[in-house]
mmCIF file of C-alpha atoms (C1' of nucleotides) in Angstrom:
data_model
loop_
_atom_site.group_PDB
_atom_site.id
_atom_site.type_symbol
_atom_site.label_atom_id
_atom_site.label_comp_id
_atom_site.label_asym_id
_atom_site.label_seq_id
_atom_site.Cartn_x
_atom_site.Cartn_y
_atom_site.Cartn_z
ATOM 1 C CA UNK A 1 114.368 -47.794 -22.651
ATOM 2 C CA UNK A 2 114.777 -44.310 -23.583
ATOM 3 C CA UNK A 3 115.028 -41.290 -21.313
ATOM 4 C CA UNK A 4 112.007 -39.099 -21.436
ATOM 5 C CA UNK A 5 112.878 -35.777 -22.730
ATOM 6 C CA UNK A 6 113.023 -33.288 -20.374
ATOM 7 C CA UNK A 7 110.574 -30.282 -20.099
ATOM 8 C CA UNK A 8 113.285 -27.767 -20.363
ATOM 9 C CA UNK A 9 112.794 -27.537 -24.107
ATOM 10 C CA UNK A 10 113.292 -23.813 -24.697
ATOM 11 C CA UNK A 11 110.376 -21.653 -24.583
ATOM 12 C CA UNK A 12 108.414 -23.943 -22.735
ATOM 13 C CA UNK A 13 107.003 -22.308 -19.676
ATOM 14 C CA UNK A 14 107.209 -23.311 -16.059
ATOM 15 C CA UNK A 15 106.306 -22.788 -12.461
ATOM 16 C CA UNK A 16 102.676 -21.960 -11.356
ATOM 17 C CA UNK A 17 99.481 -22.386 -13.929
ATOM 18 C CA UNK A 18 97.598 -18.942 -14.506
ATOM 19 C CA UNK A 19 93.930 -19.536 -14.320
ATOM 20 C CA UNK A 20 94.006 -18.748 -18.042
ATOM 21 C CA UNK A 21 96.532 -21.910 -18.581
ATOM 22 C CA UNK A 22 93.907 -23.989 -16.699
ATOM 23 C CA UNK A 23 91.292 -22.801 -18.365
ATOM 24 C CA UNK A 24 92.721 -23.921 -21.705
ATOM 25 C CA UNK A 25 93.465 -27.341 -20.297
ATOM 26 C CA UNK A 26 90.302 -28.012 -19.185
ATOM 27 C CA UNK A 27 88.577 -26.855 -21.957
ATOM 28 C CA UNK A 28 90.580 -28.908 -24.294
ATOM 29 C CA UNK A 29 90.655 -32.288 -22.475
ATOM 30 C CA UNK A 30 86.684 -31.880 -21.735
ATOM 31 C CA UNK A 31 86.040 -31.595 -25.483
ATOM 32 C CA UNK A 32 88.996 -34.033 -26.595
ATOM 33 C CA UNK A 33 90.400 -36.074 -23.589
ATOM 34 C CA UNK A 34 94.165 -35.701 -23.161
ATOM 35 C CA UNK A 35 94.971 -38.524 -26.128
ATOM 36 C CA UNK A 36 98.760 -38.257 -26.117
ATOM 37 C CA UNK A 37 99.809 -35.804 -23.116
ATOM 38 C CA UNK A 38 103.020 -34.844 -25.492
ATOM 39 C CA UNK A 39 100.737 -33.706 -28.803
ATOM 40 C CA UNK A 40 98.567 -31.899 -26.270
ATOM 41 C CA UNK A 41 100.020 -28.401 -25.525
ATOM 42 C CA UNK A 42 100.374 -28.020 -29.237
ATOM 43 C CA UNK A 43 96.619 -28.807 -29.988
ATOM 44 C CA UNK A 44 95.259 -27.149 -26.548
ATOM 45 C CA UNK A 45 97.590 -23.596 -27.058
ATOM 46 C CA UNK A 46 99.724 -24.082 -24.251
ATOM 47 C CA UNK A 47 103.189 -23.319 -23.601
ATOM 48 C CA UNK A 48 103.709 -25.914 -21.337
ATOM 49 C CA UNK A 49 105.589 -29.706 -21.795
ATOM 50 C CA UNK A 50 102.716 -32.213 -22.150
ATOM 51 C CA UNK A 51 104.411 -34.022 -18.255
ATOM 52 C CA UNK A 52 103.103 -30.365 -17.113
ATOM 53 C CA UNK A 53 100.050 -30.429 -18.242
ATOM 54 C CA UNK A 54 99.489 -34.253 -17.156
ATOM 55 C CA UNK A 55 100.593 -33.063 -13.353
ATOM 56 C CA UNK A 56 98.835 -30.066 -13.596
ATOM 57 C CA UNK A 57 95.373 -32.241 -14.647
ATOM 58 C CA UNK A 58 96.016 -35.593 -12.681
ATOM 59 C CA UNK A 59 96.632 -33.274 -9.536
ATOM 60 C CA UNK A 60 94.647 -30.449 -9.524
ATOM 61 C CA UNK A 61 92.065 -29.962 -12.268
ATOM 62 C CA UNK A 62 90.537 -33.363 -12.414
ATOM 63 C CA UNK A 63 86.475 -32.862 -11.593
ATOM 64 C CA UNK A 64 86.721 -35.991 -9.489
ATOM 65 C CA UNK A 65 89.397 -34.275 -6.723
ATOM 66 C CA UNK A 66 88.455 -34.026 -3.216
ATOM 67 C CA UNK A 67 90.099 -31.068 -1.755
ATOM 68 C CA UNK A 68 90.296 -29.800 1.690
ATOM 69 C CA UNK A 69 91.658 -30.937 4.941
ATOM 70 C CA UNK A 70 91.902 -34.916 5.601
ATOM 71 C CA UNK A 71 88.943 -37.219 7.577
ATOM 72 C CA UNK A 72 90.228 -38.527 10.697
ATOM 73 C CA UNK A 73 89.250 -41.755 8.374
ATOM 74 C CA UNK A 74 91.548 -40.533 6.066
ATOM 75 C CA UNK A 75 94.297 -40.289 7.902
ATOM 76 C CA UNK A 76 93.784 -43.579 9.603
ATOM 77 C CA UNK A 77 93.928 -45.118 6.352
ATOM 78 C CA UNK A 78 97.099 -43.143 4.791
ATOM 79 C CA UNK A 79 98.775 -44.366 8.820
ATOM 80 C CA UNK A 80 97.890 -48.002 7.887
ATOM 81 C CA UNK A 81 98.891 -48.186 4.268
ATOM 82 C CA UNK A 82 101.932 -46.392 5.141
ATOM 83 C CA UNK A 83 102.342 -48.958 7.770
ATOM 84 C CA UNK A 84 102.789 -51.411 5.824
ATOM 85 C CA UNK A 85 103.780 -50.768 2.373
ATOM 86 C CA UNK A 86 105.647 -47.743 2.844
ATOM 87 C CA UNK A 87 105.882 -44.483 0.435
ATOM 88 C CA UNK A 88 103.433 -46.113 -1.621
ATOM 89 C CA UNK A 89 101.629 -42.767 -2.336
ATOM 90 C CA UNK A 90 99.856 -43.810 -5.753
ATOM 91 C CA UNK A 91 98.942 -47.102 -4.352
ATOM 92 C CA UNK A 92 97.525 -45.440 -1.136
ATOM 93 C CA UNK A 93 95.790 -42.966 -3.015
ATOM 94 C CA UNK A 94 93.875 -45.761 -4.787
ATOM 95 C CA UNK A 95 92.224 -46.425 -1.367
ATOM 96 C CA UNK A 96 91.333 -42.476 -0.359
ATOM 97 C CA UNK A 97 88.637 -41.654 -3.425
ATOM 98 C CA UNK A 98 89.516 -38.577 -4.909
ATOM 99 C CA UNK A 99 92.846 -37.646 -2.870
ATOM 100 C CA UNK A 100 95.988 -37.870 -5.233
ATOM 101 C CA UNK A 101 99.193 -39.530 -4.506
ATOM 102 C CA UNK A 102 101.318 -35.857 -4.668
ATOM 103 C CA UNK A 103 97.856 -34.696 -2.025
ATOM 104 C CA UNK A 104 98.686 -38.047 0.694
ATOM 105 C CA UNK A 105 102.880 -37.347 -0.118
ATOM 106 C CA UNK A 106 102.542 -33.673 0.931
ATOM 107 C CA UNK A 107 100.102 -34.167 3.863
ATOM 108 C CA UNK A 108 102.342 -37.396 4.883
ATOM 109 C CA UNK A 109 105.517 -34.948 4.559
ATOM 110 C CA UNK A 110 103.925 -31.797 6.065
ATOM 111 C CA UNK A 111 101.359 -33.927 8.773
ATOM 112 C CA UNK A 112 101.578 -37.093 9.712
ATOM 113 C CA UNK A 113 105.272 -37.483 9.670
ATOM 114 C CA UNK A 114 105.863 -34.509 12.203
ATOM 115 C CA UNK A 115 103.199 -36.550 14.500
ATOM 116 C CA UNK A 116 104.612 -39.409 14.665
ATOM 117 C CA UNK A 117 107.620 -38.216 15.573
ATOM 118 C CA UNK A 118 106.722 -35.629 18.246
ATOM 119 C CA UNK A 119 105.251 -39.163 19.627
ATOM 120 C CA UNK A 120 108.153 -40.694 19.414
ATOM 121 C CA UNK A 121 107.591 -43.372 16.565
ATOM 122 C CA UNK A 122 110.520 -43.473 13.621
ATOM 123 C CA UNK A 123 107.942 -42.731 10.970
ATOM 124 C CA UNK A 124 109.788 -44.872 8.732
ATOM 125 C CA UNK A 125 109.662 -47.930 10.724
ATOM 126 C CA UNK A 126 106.172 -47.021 12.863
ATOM 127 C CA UNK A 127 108.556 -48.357 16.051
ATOM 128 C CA UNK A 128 109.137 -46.313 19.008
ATOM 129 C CA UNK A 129 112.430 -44.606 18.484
ATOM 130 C CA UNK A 130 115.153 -45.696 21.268
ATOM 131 C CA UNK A 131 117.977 -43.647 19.736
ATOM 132 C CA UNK A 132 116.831 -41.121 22.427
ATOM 133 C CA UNK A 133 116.844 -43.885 25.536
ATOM 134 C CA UNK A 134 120.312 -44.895 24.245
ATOM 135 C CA UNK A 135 121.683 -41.549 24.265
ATOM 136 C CA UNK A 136 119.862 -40.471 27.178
ATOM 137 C CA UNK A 137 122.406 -41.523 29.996
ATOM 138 C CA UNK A 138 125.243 -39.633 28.226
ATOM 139 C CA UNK A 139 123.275 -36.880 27.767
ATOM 140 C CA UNK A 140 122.437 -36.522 31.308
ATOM 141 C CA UNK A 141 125.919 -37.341 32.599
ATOM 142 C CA UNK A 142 127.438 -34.523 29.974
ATOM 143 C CA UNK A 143 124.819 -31.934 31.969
ATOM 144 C CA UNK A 144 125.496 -32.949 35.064
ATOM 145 C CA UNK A 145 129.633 -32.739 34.334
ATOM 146 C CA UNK A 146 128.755 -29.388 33.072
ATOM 147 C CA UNK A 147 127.228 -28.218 36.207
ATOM 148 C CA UNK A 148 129.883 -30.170 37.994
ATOM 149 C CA UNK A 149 132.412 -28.195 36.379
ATOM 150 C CA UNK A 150 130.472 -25.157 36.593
ATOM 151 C CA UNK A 151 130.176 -25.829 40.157
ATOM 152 C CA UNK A 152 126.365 -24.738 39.260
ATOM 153 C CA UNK A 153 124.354 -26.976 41.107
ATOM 154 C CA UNK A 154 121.225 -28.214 39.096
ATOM 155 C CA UNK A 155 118.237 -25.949 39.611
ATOM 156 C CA UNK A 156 114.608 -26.824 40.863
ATOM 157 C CA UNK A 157 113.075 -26.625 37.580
ATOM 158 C CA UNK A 158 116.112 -28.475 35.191
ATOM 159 C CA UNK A 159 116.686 -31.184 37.816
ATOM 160 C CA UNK A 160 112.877 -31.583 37.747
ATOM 161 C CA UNK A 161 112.903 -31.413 33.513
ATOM 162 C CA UNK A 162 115.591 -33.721 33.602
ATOM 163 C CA UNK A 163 113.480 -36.335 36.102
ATOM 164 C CA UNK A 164 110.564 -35.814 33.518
ATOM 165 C CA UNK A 165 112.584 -36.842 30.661
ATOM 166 C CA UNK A 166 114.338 -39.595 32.379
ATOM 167 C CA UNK A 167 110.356 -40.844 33.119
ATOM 168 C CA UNK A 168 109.484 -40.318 29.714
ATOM 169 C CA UNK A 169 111.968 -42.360 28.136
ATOM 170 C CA UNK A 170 111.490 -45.413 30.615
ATOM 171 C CA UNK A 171 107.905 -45.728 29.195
ATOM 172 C CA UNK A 172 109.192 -45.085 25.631
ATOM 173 C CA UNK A 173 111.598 -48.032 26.367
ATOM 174 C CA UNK A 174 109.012 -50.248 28.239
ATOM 175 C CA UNK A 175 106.756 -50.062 25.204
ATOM 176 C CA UNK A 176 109.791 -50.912 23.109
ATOM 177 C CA UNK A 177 110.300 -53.923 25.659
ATOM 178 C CA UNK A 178 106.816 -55.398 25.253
ATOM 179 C CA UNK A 179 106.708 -54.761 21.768
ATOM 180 C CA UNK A 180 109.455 -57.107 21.390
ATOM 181 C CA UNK A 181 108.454 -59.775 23.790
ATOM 182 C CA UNK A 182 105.065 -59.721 21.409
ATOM 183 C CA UNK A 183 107.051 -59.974 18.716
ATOM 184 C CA UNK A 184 107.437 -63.696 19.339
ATOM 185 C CA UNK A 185 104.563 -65.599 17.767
ATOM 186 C CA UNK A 186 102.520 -67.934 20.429
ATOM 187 C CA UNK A 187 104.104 -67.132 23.725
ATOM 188 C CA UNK A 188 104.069 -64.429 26.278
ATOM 189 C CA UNK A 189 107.412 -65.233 27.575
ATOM 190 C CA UNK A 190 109.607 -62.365 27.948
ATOM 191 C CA UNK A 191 112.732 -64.674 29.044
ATOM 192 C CA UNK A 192 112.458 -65.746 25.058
ATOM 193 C CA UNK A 193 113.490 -62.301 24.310
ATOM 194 C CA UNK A 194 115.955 -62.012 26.775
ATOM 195 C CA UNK A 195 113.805 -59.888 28.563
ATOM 196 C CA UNK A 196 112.491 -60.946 31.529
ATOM 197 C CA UNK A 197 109.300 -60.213 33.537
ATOM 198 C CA UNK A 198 111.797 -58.995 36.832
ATOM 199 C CA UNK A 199 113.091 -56.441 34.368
ATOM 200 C CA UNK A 200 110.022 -55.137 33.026
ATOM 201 C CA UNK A 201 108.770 -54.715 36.537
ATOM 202 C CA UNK A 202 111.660 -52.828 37.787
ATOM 203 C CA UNK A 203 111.472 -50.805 34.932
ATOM 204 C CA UNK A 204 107.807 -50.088 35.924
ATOM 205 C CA UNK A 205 108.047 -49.519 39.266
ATOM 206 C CA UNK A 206 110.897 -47.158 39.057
ATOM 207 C CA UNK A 207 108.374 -44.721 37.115
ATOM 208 C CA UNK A 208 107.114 -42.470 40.075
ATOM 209 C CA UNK A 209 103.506 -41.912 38.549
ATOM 210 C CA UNK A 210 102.795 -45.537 38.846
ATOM 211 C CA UNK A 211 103.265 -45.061 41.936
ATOM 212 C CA UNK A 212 101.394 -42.316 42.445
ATOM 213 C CA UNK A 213 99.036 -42.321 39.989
ATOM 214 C CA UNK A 214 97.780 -45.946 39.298
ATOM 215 C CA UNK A 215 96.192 -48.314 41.073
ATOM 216 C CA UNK A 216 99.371 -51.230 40.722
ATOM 217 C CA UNK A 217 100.159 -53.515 42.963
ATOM 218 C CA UNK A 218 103.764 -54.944 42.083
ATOM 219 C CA UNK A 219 103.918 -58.005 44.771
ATOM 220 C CA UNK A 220 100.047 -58.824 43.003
ATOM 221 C CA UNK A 221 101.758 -58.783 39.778
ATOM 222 C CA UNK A 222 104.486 -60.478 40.664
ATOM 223 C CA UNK A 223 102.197 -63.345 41.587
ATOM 224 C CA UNK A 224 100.041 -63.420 39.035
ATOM 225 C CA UNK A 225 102.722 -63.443 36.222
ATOM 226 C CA UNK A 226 103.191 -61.626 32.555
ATOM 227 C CA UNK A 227 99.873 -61.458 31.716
ATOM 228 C CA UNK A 228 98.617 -59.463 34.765
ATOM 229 C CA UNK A 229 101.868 -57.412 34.421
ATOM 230 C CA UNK A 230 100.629 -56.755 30.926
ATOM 231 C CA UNK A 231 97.250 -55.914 32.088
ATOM 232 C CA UNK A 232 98.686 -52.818 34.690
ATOM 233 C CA UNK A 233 100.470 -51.969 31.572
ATOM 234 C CA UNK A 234 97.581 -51.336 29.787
ATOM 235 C CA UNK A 235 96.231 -49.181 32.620
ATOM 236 C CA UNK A 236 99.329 -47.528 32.931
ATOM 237 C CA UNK A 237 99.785 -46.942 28.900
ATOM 238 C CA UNK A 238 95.390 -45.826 29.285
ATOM 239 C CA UNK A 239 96.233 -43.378 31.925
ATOM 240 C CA UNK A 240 95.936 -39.864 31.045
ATOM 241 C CA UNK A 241 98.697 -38.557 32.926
ATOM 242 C CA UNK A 242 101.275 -41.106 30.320
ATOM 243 C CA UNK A 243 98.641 -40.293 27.392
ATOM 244 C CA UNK A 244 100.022 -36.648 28.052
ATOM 245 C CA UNK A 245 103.420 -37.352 27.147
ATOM 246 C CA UNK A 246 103.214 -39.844 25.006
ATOM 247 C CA UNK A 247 100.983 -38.473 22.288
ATOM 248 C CA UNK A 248 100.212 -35.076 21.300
ATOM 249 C CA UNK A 249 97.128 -33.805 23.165
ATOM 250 C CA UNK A 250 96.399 -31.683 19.776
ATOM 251 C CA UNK A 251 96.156 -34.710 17.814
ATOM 252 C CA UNK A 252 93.089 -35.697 17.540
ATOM 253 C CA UNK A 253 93.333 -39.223 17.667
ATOM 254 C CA UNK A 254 95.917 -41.818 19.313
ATOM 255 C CA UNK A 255 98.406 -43.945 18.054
ATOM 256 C CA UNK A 256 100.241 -46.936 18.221
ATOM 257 C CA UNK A 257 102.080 -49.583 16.177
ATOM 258 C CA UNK A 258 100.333 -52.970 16.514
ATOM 259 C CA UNK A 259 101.884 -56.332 15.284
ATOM 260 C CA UNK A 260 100.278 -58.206 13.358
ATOM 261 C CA UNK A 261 102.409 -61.586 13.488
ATOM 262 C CA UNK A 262 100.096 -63.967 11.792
ATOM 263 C CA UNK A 263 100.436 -61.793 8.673
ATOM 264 C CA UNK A 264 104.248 -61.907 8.897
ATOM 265 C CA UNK A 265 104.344 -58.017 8.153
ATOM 266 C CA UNK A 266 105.860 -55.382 9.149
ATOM 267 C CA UNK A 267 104.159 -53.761 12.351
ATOM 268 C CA UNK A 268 100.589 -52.462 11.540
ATOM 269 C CA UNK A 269 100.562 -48.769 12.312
ATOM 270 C CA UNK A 270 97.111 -47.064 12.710
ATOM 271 C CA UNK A 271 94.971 -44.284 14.851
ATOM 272 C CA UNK A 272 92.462 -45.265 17.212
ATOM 273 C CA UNK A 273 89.282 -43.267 16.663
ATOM 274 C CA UNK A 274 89.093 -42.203 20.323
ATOM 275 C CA UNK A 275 86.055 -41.794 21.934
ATOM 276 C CA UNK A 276 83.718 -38.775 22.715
ATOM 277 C CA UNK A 277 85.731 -35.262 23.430
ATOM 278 C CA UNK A 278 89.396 -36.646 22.375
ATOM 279 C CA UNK A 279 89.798 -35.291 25.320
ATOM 280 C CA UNK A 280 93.127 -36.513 26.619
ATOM 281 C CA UNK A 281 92.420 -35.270 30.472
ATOM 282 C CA UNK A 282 88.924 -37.431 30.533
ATOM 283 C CA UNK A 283 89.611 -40.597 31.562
ATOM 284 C CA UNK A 284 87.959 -42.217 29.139
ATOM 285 C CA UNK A 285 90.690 -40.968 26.861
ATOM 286 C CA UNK A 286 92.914 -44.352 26.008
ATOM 287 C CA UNK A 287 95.903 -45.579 24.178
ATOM 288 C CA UNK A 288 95.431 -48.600 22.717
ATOM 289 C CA UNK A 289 97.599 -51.219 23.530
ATOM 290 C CA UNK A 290 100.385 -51.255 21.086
ATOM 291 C CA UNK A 291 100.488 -55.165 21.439
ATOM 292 C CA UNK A 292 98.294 -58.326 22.321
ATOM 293 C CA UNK A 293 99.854 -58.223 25.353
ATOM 294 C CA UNK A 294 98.997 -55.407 26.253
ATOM 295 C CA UNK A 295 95.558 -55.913 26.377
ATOM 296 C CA UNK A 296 92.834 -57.754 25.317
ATOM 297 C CA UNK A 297 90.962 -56.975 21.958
ATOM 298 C CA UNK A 298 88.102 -57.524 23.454
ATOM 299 C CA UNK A 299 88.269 -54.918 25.556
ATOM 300 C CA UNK A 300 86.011 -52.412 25.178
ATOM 301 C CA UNK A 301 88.385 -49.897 26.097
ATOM 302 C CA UNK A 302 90.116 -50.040 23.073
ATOM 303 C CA UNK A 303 87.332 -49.896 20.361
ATOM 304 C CA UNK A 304 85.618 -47.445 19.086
ATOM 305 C CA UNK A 305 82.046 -47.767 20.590
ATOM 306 C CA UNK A 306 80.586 -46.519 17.291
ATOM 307 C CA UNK A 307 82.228 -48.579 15.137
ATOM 308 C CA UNK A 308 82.251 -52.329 16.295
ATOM 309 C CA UNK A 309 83.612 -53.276 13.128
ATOM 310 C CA UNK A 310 86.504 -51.804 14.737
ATOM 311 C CA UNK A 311 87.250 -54.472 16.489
ATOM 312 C CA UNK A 312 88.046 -58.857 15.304
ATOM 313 C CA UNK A 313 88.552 -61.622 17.942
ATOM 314 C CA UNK A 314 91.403 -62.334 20.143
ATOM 315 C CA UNK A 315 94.562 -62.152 18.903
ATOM 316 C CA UNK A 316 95.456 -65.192 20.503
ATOM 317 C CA UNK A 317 93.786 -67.838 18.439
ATOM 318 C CA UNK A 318 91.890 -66.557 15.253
ATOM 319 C CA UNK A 319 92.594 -63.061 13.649
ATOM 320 C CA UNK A 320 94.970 -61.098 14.580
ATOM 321 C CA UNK A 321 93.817 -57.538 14.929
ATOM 322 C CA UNK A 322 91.225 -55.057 15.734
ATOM 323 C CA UNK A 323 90.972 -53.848 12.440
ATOM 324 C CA UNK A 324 87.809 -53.440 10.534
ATOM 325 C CA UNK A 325 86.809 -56.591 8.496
ATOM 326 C CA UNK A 326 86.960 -54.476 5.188
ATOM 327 C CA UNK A 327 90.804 -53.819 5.316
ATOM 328 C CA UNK A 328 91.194 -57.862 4.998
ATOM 329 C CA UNK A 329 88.811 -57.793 2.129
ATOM 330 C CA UNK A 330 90.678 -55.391 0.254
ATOM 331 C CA UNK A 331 92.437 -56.999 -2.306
ATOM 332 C CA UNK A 332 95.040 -55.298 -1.605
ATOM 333 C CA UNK A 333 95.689 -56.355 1.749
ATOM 334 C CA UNK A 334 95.110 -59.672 0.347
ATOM 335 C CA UNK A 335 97.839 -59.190 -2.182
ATOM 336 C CA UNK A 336 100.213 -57.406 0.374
ATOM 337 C CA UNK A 337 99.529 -60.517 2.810
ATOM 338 C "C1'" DA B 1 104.899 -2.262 10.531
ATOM 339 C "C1'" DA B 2 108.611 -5.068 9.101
ATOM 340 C "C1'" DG B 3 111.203 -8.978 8.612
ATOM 341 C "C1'" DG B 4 112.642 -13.512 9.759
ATOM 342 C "C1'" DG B 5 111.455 -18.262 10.329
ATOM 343 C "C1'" DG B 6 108.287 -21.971 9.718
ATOM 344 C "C1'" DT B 7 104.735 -24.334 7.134
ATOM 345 C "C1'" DA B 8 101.911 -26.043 3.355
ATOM 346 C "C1'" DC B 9 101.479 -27.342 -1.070
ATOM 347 C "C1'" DA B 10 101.975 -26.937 -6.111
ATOM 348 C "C1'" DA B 11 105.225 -28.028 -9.344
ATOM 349 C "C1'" DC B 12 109.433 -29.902 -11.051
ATOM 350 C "C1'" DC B 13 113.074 -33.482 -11.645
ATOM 351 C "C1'" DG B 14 114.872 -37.753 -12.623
ATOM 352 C "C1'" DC B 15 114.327 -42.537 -12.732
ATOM 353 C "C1'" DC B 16 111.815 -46.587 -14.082
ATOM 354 C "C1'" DA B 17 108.428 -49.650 -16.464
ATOM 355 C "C1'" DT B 18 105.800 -50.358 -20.289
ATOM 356 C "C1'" DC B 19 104.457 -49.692 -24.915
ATOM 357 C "C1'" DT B 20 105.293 -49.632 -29.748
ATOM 358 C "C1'" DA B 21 107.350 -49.412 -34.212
ATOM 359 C "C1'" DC C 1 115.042 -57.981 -30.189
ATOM 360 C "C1'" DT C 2 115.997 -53.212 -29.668
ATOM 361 C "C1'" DA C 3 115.625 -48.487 -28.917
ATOM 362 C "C1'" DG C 4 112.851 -44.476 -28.648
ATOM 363 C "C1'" DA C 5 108.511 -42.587 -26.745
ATOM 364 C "C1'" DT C 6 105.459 -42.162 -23.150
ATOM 365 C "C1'" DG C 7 103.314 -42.249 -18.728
ATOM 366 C "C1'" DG C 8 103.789 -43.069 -13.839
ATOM 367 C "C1'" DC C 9 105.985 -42.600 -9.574
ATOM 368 C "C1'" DG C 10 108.572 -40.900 -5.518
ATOM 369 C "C1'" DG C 11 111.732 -37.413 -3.973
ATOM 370 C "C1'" DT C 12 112.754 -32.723 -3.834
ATOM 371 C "C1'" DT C 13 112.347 -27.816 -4.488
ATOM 372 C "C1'" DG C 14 110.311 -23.216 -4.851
ATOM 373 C "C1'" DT C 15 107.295 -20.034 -3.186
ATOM 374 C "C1'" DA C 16 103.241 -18.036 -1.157
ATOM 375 C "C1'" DC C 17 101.358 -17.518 3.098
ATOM 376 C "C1'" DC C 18 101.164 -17.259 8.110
ATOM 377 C "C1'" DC C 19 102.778 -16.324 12.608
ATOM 378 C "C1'" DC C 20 105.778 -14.532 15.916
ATOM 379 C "C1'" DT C 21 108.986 -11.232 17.602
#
DNA sequence: AAGGGGTACAACCGCCATCTA
DNA sequence: CTAGATGGCGGTTGTACCCCT
């Protein structure tokens, strides 16, 4: 197993490719093919290692490369792969026609990772991060020793900042909670988790804009157990006024991990094509549920009305997502499962 | 207008797997 | 079987460009 020799053989040229230096490459694998990538520089009249000229061809001068910016379809795919098998990039770009693997790294790097974690997903795991819930009370108890100390007391506008983020990281941690009480294959029960339905609801109803905001009855909930809970939930995690913190209204598209338990994988990550505008103020505007608790599949709410495909049967007893037929009949989701 | 910071993306680096003599 | 050659891959870097102050 030999180490392949580097390209800083003297002489060699680096950095950026003049159009000249493309031309050349082109020229010569049109008329030849590349054959051996080392014996090509020589034979094509470049000063470049034959690894450069592969990276400059397989990347950028290929006739078969798609450039531009990414499909919402696209990107849905690249959040799904990732999803699932990671920083795959040549194995994801095997599933995006004429996007390379460098292409799907850079827009992961520059893109979709930034999005994902303005939303508050680890982008590594596709969970919600709690790192900022767990640090949260010390945090606020640091400011409000500061201002103690200060004898400052809080302001209007930081005490109402501070509220907001307090808010904010209750629902982070509530979808964190019900993620993990989905987590457990055939059962709804919370208590399994050590997590029960009391807590959840406290959690819930100490968020002022279910209170103002949604129509949620706690004492009906209370009666009518997990899966009603779940059900406000959903409404609460659909309403526009949460949709506004939790996701970027920029991004055109929601998101949320899903779990897929029957296929024993890691949580399915994917977008949501929403529906017409994207408009995150219309109250049409949803977040799918991140979990089968959340809400049904079935729901309409949740599927793209254009796309029925979009959505499989319940989760409960046959498959186990809303995602289009064709990603099962990929082989490689078959070979990944 | 200038410059400083941020962003996007092409290109490089180093490691690994496979091929081949 | 072994070691060198080669191609592929993922991580990282360099730099051009853009935007804001």
């Amino acid at each position: 197993m030999g180490r392949s020799p580097c390209c800083d053989e003297n002489g060699l040229k680096k950095g950026p490719w003049t159009p000249e230096e493309d031309q050349k490459l082109v020229d010569y694998i049109q008329k030849h093919g590349h054959g051996s990538w080392r014996a090509l520089p020589k034979l094509a009249d470049l000063n470049r290692c034959g690894k450069s000229c592969r990276l400059r061809w397989t990347n950028y001068l290929r006739p078969d490369i798609k450039r531009g910016k990414f499909s919402q379809d696209e990107e849905q795919t690249i959040l799904h792969l990732h999803s699932i098998i990671g920083n795959k990039w040549s194995t994801i770009a095997t599933h995006l026609p004429g996007r390379t693997d460098n292409e799907i790294k850079n827009f992961w790097n520059t893109h979709l990772k930034k999005k994902l974690i303005q939303m508050g997903f680890d982008p590594m795991t596709h969970q919600p991060r709690t790192d900022f819930f767990d640090s949260l009370p010390q945090l606020i108890a640091l400011a409000n020793l500061r201002d103690l100390m200060e004898h400052r007391p809080l302001d209007e506008h930081a005490m109402r900042l501070q509220e907001e983020a307090v808010q904010l990281a209750k629902l982070q941690y509530l979808q964190y909670l019900l993620q993990s009480a989905a987590s457990i294959p055939s059962t709804n029960s919370y208590g399994q988790n050590g997590i029960t339905d009391m807590e959840v609801l406290n959690l819930l109803s100490s968020i002022p804009l279910i209170e103002e905001n949604l129509v949620l009855n706690s004492s009906e909930l209370e009666n009518q157990g997990s899966n009603h809970f779940a059900n406000a939930n959903s409404q609460l995690l659909h309403h526009p006024s949460v949709l506004s913190q939790l996701s970027d209204p920029q991004v055109p598209f929601s998101y949320q991990p899903s779990l897929n338990t029957e296929m024993g994988q890691a949580p399915f990550l994917t977008t949501m094509p929403s529906q017409e505008g994207n408009n995150p103020s219309d109250s049409s505007w949803v977040l799918p549920s991140p979990t089968p608790v959340l809400a049904t599949v079935t729901d309409t709410s949740i599927s793209n009305p254009g796309d029925a495909s979009s959505t499989t049967s319940s989760y409960g007893g046959g498959t186990s997502s809303y995602w289009p037929e064709h990603f099962f009949e990929d082989p490689i989701m078959h070979e990944i499962s």
